[in-house]
Every structure is written in C-alpha cells, then in structure tokens.
Short mmCIF file of C-alpha atoms and ligand atoms in Angstrom, two decimals:
data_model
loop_
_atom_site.label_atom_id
_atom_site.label_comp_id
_atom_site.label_asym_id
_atom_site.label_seq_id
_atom_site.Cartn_x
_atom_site.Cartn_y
_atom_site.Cartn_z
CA UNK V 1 0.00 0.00 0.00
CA UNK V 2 1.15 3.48 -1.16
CA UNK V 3 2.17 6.13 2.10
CA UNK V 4 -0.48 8.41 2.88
CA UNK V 5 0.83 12.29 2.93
CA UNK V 6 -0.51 14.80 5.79
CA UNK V 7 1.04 18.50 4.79
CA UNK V 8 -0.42 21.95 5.34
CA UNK V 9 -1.46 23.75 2.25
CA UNK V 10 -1.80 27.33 4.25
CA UNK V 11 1.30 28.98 6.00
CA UNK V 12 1.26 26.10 8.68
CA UNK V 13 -1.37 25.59 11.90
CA UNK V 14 -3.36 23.91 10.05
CA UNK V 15 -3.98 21.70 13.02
CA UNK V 16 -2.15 18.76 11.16
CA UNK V 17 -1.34 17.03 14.56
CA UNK V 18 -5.22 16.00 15.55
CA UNK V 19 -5.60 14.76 11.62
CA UNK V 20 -2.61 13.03 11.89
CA UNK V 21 -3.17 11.82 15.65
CA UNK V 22 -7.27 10.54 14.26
CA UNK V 23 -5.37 8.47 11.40
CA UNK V 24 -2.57 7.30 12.76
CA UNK V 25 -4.96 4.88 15.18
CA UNK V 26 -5.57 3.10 11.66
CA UNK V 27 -1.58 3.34 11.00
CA UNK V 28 1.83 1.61 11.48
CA UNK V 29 4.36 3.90 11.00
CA UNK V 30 4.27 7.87 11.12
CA UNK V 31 6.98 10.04 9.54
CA UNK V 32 8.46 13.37 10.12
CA UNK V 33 10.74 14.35 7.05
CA UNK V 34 11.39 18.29 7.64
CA UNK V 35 11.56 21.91 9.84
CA UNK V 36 12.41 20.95 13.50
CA UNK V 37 11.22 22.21 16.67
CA UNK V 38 9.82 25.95 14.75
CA UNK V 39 6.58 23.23 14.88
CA UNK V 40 4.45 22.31 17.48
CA UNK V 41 1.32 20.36 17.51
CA UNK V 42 -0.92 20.61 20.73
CA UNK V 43 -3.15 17.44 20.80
CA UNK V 44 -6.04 16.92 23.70
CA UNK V 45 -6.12 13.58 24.35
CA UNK V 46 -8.71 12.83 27.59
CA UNK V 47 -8.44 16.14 28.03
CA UNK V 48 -4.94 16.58 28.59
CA UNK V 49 -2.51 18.58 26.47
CA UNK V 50 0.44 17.16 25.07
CA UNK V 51 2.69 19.64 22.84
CA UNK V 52 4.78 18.20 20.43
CA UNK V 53 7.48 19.98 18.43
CA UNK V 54 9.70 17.10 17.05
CA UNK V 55 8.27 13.44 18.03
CA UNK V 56 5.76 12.60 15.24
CA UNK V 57 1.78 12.73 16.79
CA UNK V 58 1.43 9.23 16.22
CA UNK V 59 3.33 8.57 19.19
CA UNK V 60 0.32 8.91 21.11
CA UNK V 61 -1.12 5.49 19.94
CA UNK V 62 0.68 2.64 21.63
CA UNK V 63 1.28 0.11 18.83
CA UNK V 64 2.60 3.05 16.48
CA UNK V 65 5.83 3.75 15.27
CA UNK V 66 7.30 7.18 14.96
CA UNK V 67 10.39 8.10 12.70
CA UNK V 68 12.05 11.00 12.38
CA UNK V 69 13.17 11.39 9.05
CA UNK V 70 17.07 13.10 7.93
CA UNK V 71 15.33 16.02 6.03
CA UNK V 72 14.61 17.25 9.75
CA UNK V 73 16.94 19.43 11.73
CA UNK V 74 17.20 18.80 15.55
CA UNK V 75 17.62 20.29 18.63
CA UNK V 76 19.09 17.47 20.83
CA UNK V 77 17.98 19.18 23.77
CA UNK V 78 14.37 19.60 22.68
CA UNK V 79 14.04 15.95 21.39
CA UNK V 80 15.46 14.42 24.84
CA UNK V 81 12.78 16.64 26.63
CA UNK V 82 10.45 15.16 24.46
CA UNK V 83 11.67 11.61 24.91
CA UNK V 84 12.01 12.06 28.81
CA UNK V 85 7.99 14.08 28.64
CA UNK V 86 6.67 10.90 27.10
CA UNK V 87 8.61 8.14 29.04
CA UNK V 88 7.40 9.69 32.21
CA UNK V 89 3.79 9.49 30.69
CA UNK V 90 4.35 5.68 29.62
CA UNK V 91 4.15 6.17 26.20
CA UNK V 92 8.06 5.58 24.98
CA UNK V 93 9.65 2.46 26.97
CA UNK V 94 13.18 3.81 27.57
CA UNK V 95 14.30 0.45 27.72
CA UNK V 96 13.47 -0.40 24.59
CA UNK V 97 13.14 2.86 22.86
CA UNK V 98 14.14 2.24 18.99
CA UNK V 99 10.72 0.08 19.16
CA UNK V 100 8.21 2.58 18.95
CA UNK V 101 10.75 5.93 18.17
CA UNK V 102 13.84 6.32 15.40
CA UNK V 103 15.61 9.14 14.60
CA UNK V 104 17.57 9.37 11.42
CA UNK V 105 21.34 9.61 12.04
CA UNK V 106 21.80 11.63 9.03
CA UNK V 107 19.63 14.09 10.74
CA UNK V 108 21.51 18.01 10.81
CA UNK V 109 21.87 18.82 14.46
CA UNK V 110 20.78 22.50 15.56
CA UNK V 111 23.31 24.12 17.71
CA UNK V 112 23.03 26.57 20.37
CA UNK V 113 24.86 29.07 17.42
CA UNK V 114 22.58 28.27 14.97
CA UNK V 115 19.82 29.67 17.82
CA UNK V 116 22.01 32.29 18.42
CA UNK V 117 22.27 33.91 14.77
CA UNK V 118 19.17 33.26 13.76
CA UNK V 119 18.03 35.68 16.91
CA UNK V 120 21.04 37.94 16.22
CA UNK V 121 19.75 38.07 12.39
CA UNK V 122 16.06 39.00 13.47
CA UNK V 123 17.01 41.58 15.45
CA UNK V 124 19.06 43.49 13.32
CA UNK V 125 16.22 43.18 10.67
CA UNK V 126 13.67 44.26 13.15
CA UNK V 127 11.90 40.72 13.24
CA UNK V 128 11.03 40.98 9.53
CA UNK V 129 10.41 37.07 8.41
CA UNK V 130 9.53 36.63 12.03
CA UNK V 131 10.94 33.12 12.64
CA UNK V 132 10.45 31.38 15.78
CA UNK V 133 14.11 31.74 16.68
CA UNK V 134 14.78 28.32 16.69
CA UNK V 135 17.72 28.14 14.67
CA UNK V 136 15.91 26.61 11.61
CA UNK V 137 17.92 28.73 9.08
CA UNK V 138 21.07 28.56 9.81
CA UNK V 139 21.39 24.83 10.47
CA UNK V 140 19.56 24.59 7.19
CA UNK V 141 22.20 27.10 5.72
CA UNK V 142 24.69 24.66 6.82
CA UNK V 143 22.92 21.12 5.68
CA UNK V 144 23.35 23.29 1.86
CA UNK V 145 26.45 24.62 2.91
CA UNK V 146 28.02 20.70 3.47
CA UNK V 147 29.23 21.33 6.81
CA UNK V 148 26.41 20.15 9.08
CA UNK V 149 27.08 17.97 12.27
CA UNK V 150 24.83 15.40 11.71
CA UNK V 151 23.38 13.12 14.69
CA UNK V 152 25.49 10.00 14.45
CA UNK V 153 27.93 12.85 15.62
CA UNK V 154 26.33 12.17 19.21
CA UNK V 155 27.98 8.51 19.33
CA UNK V 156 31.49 9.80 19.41
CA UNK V 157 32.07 13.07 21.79
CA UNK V 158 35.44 13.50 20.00
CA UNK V 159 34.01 13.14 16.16
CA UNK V 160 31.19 15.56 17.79
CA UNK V 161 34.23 18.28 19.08
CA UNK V 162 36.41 17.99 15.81
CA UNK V 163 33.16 18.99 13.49
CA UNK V 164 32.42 21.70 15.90
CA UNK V 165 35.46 22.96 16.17
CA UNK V 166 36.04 23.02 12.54
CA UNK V 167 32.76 25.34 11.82
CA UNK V 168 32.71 27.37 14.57
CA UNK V 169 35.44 30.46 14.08
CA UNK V 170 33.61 31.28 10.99
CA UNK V 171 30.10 31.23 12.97
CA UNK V 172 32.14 33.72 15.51
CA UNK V 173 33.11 35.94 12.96
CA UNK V 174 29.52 36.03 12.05
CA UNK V 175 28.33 36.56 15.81
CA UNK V 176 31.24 39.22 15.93
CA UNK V 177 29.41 40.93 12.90
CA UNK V 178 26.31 40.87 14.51
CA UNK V 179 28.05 42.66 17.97
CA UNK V 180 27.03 39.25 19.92
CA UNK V 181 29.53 38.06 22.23
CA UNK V 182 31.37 34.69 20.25
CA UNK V 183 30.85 30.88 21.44
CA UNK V 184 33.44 28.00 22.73
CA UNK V 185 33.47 24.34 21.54
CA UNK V 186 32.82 23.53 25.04
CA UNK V 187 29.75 25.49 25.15
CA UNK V 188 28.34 24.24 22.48
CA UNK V 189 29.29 20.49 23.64
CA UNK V 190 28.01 20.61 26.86
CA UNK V 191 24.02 20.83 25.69
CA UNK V 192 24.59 18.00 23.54
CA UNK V 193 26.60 15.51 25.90
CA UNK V 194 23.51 15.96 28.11
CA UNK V 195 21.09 14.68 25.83
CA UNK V 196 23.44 12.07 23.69
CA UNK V 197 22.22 9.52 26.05
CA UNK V 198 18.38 10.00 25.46
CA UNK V 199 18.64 10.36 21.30
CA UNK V 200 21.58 7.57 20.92
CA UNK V 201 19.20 4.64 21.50
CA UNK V 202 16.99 6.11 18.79
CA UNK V 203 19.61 6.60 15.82
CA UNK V 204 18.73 4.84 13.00
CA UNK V 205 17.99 4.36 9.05
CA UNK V 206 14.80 5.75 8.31
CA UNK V 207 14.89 5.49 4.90
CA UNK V 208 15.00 1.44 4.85
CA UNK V 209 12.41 1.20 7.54
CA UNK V 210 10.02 3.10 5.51
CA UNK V 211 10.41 1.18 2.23
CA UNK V 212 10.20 -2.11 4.88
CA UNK V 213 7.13 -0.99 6.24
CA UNK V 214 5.62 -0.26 2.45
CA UNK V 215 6.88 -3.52 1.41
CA UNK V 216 5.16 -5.38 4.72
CA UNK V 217 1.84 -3.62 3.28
CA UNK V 218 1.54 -1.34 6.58
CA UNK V 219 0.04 1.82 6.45
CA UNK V 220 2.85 4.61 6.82
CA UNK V 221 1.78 8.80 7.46
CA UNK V 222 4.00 10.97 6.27
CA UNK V 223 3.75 14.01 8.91
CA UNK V 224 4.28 17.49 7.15
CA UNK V 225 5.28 20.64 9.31
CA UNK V 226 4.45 24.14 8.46
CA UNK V 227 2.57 24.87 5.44
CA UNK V 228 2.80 25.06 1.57
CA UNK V 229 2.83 28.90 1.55
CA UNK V 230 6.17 28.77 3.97
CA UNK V 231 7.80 26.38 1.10
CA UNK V 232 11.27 28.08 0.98
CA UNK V 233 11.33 28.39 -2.76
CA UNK V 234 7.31 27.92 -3.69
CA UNK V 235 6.31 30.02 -0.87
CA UNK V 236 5.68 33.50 -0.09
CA UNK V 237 9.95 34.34 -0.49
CA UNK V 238 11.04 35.92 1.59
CA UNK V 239 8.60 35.23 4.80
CA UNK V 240 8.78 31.28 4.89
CA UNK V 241 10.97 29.17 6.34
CA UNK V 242 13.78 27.29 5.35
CA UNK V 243 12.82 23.95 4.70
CA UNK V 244 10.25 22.28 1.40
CA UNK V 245 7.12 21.91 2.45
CA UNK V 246 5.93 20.87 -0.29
CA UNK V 247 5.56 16.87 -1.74
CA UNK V 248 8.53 16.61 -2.75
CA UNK V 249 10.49 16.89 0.81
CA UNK V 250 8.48 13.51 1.98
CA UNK V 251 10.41 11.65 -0.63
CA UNK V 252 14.07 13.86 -0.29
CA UNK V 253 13.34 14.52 3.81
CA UNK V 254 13.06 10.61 4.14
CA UNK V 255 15.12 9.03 1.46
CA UNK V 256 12.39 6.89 -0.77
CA UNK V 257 11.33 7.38 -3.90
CA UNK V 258 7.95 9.28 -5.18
CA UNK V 259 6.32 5.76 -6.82
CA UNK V 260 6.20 5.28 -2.85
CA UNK V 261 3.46 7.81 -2.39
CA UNK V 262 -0.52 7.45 -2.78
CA UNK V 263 -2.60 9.70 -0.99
CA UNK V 264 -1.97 13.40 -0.92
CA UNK V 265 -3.84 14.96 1.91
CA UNK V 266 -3.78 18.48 2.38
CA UNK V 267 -4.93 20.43 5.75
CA UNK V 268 -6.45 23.66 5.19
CA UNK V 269 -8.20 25.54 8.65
CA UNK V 270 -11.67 26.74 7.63
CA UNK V 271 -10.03 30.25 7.65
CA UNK V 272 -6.45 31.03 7.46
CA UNK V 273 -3.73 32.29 9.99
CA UNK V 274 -0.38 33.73 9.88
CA UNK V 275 2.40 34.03 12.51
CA UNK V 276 5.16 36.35 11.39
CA UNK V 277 6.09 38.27 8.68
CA UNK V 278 4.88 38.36 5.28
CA UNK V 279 1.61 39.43 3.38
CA UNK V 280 -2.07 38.03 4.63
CA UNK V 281 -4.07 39.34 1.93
CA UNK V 282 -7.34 38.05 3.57
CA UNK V 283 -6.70 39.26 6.81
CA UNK V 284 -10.21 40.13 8.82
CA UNK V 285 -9.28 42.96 11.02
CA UNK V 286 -10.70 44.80 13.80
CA UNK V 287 -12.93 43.13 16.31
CA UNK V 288 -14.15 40.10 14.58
CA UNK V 289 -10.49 39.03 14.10
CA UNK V 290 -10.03 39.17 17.38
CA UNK V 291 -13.04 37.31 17.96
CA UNK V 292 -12.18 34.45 15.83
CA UNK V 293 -8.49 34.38 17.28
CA UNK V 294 -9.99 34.20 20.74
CA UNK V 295 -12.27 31.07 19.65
CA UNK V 296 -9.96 29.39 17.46
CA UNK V 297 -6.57 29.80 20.49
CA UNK V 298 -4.98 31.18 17.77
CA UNK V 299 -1.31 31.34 19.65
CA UNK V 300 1.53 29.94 18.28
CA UNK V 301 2.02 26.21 19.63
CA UNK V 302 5.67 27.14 19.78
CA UNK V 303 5.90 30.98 20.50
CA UNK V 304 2.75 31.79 21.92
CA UNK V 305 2.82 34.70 19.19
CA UNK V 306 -1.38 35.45 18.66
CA UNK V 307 -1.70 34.85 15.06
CA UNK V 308 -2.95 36.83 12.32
CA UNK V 309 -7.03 35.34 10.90
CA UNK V 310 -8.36 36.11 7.45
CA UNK V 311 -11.11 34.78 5.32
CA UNK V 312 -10.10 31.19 3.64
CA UNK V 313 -7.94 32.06 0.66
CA UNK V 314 -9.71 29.62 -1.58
CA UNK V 315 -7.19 31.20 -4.63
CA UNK V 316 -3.91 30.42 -2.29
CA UNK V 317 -5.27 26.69 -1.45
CA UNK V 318 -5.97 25.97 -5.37
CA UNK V 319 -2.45 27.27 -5.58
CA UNK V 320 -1.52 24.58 -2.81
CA UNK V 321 -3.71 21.61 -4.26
CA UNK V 322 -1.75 21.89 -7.79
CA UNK V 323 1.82 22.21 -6.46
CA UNK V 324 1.99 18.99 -4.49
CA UNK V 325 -0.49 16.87 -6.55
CA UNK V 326 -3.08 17.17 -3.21
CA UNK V 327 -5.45 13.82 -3.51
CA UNK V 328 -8.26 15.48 -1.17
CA UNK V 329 -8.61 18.18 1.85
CA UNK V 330 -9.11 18.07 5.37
CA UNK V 331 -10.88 21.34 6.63
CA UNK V 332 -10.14 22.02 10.17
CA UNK V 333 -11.83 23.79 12.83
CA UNK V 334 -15.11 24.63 11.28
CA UNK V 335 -16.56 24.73 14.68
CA UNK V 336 -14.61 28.21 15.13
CA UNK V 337 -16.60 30.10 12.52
CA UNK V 338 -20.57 29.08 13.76
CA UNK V 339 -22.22 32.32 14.51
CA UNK V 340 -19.57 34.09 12.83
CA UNK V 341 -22.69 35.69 10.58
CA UNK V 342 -22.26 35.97 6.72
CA UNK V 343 -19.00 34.72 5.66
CA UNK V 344 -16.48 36.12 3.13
CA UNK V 345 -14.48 33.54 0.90
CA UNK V 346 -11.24 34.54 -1.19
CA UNK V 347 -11.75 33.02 -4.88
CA UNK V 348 -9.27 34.69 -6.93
CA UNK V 349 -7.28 38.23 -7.63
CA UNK V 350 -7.50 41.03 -9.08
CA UNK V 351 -4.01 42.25 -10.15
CA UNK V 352 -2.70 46.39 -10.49
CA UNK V 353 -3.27 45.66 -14.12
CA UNK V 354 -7.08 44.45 -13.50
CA UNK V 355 -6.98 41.12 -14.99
CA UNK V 356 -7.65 38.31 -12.69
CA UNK V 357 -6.09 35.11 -11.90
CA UNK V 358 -8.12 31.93 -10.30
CA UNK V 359 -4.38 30.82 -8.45
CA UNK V 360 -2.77 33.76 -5.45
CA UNK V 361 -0.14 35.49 -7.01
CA UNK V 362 2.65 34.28 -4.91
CA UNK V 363 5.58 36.68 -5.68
CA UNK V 364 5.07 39.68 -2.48
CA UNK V 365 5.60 42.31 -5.76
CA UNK V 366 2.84 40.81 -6.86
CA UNK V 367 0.55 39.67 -4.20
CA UNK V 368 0.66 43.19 -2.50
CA UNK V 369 -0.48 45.14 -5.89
CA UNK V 370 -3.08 42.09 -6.09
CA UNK V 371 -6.53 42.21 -4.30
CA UNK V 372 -8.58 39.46 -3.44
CA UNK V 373 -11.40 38.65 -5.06
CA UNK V 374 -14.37 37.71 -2.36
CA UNK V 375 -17.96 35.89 -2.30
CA UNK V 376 -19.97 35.85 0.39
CA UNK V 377 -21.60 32.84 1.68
CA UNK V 378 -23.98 33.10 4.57
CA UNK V 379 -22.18 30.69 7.57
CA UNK V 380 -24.52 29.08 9.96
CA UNK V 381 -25.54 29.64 13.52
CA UNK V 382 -25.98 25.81 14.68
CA UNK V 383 -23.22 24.52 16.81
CA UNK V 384 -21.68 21.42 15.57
CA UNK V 385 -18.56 20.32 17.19
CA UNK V 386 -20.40 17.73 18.47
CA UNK V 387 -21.14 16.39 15.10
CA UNK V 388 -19.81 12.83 14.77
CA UNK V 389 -20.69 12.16 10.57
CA UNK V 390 -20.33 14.43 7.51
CA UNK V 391 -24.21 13.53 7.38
CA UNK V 392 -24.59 15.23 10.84
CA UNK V 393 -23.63 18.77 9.86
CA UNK V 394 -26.14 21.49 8.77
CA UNK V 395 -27.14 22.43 4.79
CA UNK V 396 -24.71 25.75 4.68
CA UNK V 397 -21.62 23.92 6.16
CA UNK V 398 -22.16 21.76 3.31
CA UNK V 399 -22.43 23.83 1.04
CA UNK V 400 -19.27 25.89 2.36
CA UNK V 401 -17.40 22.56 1.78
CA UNK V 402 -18.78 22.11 -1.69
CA UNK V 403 -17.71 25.75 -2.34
CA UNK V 404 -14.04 24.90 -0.78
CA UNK V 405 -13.77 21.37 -3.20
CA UNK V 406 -15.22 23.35 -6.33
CA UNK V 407 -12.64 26.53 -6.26
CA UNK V 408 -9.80 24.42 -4.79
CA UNK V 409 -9.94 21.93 -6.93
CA UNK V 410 -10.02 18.32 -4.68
CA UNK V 411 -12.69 16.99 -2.62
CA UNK V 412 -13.25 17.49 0.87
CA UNK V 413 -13.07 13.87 3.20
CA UNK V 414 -12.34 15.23 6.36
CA UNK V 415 -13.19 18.06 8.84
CA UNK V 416 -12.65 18.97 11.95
CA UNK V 417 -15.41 20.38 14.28
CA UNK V 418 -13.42 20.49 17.49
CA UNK V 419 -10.40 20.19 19.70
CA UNK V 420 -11.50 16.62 20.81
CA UNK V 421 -10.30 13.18 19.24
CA UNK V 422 -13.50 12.11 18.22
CA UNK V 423 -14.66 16.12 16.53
CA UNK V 424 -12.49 14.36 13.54
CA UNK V 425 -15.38 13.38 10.71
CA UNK V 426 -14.66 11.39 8.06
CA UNK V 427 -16.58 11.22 4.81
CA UNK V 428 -17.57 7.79 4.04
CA UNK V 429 -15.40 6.03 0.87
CA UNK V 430 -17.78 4.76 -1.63
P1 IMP Z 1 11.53 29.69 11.00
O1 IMP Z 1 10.93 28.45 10.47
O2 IMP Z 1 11.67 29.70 12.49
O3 IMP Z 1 12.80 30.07 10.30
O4 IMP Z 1 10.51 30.89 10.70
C1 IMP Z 1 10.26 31.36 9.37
C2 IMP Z 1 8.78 31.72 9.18
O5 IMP Z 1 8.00 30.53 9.23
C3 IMP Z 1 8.22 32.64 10.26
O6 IMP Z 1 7.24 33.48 9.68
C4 IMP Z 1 7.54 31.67 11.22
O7 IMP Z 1 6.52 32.28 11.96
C5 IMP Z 1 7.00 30.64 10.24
N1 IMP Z 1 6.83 29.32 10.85
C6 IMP Z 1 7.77 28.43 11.17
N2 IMP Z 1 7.24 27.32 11.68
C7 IMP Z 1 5.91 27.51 11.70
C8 IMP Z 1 4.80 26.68 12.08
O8 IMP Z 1 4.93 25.54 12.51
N3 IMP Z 1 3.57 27.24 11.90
C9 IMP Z 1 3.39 28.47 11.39
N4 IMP Z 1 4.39 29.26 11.01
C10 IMP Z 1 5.64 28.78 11.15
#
C-alpha cells in the first residue's frame, strides 16, 4: 500500500497534529521528514494537552511507530525533553526505545549558534520574516552549505568536538558581525553531551524502515510541518521558512522514492492564519479578528505569538492543491466560525493591471499590488462540534465545503469540528 501524505497547504497551523493523531490509530508507522522544533502540535487527548514539536503525533497510539526522518533538523535538547515528557507518561519504553521511536542519524543537528544567529539576524532586521528563533535557518544554511554535524555525531564526543570545532570560528566571525559576544566548543558540547544519552538509543535508518514498512503492506503517514505557503522556494519568499514543504520533501526529507506515495492529503483551517512576517491578503481585522483568534486559540504552539485570521484564501489553497499533486482536503476547525454571521471567501485576484487570476499570485511584488477577489456565503448559527458524521452537519456547512472542493480543486473527506479526538469526521469512501 502506497504512504499516505498529511502537509499543510496554508502557512502552517493547520492543526495537522489531531488529523494526523485521528489516522494514525488506523496506521503503522508515522513520519516526520522536515523543519524541526519551529513546529508544534498541541493534541487533547482525555483532556490533557500534550505539545509536540519534534516526536511525530502518532506517538500517542501505543502500537505506532514514529520516525524521524534526515530532512529534519534537531535540537538534541528539545528531542530528549520530548523523549524524557513521554517516558514519564508511559508512552516511549526507555528500555526499549528504537521500538516505537527512530531518529535518522543523518539528521543536521541544531546548535546553540545556529539559535544564536538566527536571533542575532532577526534583530538586526527588526523581526522581519519573524521566525520562531529556533535556529531553523542557519542549520539549514549549513545542511546546503556541506558542513552540518549530523546526529550519528552524538555517538562519538570526540568526532562531535572535531566537526564543531572546525565550523565554529567562521560562525564567531559572524556573531562578531552581529556585535554578539562569540561561542566555545565547550559550550556548544556541553548541551549535547547531556542529551546524547536520550537520542543515541533512537539513531537509526529511516529510509529502509520506511520502504520495509511499504513492502510489509503497513500503512505509513508521512507528517508534514508548516505549510505550503512557507515552502522556501514555492512560498511566499522571503517570509517562509527554510525547509520544502511541499511533496517533494516527503520523498528527499526521508530518502524513498515518489512511486512510494498514494494519498496526498492536504490540511487547510476553515479560515487562514499567519504568525510572522509576510503578506495576509485576507486578513479580517478589527474586532471580529479578534473574535475568531480568541475562539480558534490562535497562539503559536511554539511561541505563543497570537496569530494573524483572514477569510479562507480559496485562490492560495488551489495554488496549494496543484503544487503537491493534493489527492483530497481536510478542513479544520469549522466549529470556530458558527455564529460568525455571513462569511467572506477569497476566490481569486485582481491584479494592479485588473486582470484576474483563479491561483494567489505568490511573488510579495505581486501579491501586495493584487486584491482578493471575495464571495460571500452566509455561515450558519448551529453549533456542531459535536457532530460525529459528515451527514450530521447542517445544509450551509455543506455547502461551504462544496464551495471549498469546487474553487480548490479536490474533494473534501475530512473536517474537523473540534479540539477533541473524536470532533475528527470522516466522509464515508464509496
Ligand atoms: P523559521 O521556520 O523559524 O525560520 O521561521 C520562518 C517563518 O516561518 C516565520 O514566519 C515563522 O513564523 C513561520 N513558521 C515556522 N514554523 C511555523 C509553524 O509551525 N507554523 C506556522 N508558522 C511557522
């Protein structure tokens, strides 16, 4: 059986962690294969939070197995955490723990520096992208720049010191630039010799266990991060981040081939948010955006930044649906906009020259001299996150989800109608 791909096809938050967490109770193996800890997925399980930034959500189901694929970067501190969170909840046997969790040792590790310059660049640009200040950039700059420390480093303290030592003057010199004080090999070393002994264990080849899995006929979920609109080269340049997140990573982030791939799912919220920089053509404004980010907990899972809300860009997720070859949608969160009144839908742009294109412009020149094209559909009043069947929810959510499949181009067969595991419909095959 073909792997089933989860990715965002807005600019991330797309609530990809309950979609994946609902599916992966049908599935062996779930995959991370790119970004790092700039991701965080907050899943209510029995009503208790768990926020994940590395560890795929499949974790949560006992008899699933979670890989982390080498397209990903990683904080070794933030992945022990994670390791040490879920052993003390039961749910990774330390003993044992390649069984149920395996990391890829080809896997770029994210150093304190990398943290430090990526801060060091945001504040001399006055927070302009906006990144989480994680480190993502630079360690990517440095997986394309062939010098990366990768984590089979972490077996060998002395391999680990050498590869350090030979990248770090010219990091200093760019701290230096920056007027941040410079770093020491042993500084750097000392966060990773403290978690070493949680992510050894888990170092393996991802790659071969996926294609072993596939071959075994088990069902395998490959885990996005972000969103299609942060795709580093397809995205909105410059405010994305610094990873693909588009199709294609799945295959290069975890080292199979694309005739390995079936279903494309892509997540889009039933509105669409923003955290950091770049343009939000859509954006609501005023009160009701605060209203809807107040309903919807529309904080950043990782930096508790509140996040910009604008009508659903139905013209950005057609965009999204043709660039990775998207199967069919999930629409999350639905529940948020009930008795939001008459609602506005993006369905193309307008551009300075007043033609009009179906797919967002995606270049900022061109997508800030563009304007959204809206329609307005009416919403609906009736609450329905407790809906438990497509066939449960009212005549206008339909018909909002018809409207969503019809401009975007794929067919709706999930949505989401609340925070809860069992608010996940799905629309019956046949
Ligand atoms: P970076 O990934 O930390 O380099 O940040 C680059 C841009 O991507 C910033 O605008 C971030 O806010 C955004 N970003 C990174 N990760 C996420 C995410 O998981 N969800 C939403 N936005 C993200």
């Amino acid at each position: 059986m073909p792997g089933i791909v989860i990715l965002g096809a807005q600019w991330g938050d797309e609530g990809k962690g309950k979609v994946v967490d609902h599916l992966a109770a049908s599935a062996d193996v779930v995959v991370r294969y790119q970004g790092g800890n700039n991701a965080g997925h907050t899943l209510v399980v029995g009503g208790q939070k768990t926020v994940l930034h590395l560890v795929p959500s499949g974790i949560l189901h006992p008899k699933t197995r979670c890989l982390v694929g080498p397209g990903v970067v990683l904080d070794p501190a933030v992945l022990a955490r994670e390791v040490k969170a879920l052993e003390a909840r039961g749910l990774l046997d330390l003993r044992n723990p390649g069984e149920r969790l395996v990391v890829s040792q080809h896997a770029a590790l994210i150093l304190d520096v990398h943290r430090e310059l990526d801060q060091a660049r945001e504040a001399v640009a006055g927070g302009r992208i906006g990144t989480t200040g994680r480190g993502i950039g630079p360690a990517y700059e440095d997986v394309a720049g062939r010098r990366s420390v990768p984590a089979r480093a972490l077996k060998d303290p002395e391999d680990l010191r050498a590869r350090i030592a030979a990248i770090l003057p010219e990091k200093n010199a760019l701290l230096a630039h920056y007027g941040r004080p410079t770093m020491t090999v042993e500084q750097l070393m000392a966060p990773l010799l403290e978690a070493a002994p949680a992510i050894v264990p888990l170092l393996g080849k991802v790659g071969p266990l996926v294609e072993a899995a596939l071959d075994r006929d088990e069902t395998v979920l490959f885990e996005g991060a972000q969103g299609t609109l942060l795709d580093v080269l397809h995205g909105t340049v410059p405010y994305v981040t610094s990873s693909h997140t588009t199709t294609g990573a799945v295959c290069t982030g975890t080292g199979i081939g694309p005739g390995r791939l079936g279903r494309i799912v892509g997540l889009a919220k039933a509105y669409v948010t923003r955290v950091g920089g770049g343009p939000l053509p859509t954006a609501i404004g005023g009160e009701l955006e605060d209203r809807i980010r107040a309903i919807g907990q529309e904080f950043g899972a990782t930096t508790g930044r509140p996040r910009r809300c604008g009508w659903l860009d139905l013209a950005a997720l057609r965009y999204a649906v043709r660039l990775n070859g998207i199967t069919e949608l999930a629409v999350t969160k639905l529940d948020v906009l009930t008795g939001i009144g008459p609602l506005r839908v993006c369905v193309g742009y307008r551009r300075a020259d007043g033609s009009e294109t179906e797919e967002m412009p995606i270049f900022p020149e061109e997508l800030e001299t563009s304007a959204p094209i809206y329609r307005t559909v009416a919403g609906w009043d009736e609450p329905i996150h407790l809906a438990r069947r497509f066939e449960d929810l009212p005549r206008s959510v339909h018909e909002y989800l018809e409207l969503i499949a019809d401009v975007a181009g794929a067919p709706v067969t999930i949505v989401g109608v609340g925070p809860d595991r069992e608010a996940t419909l799905v629309r019956a095959r046949g």
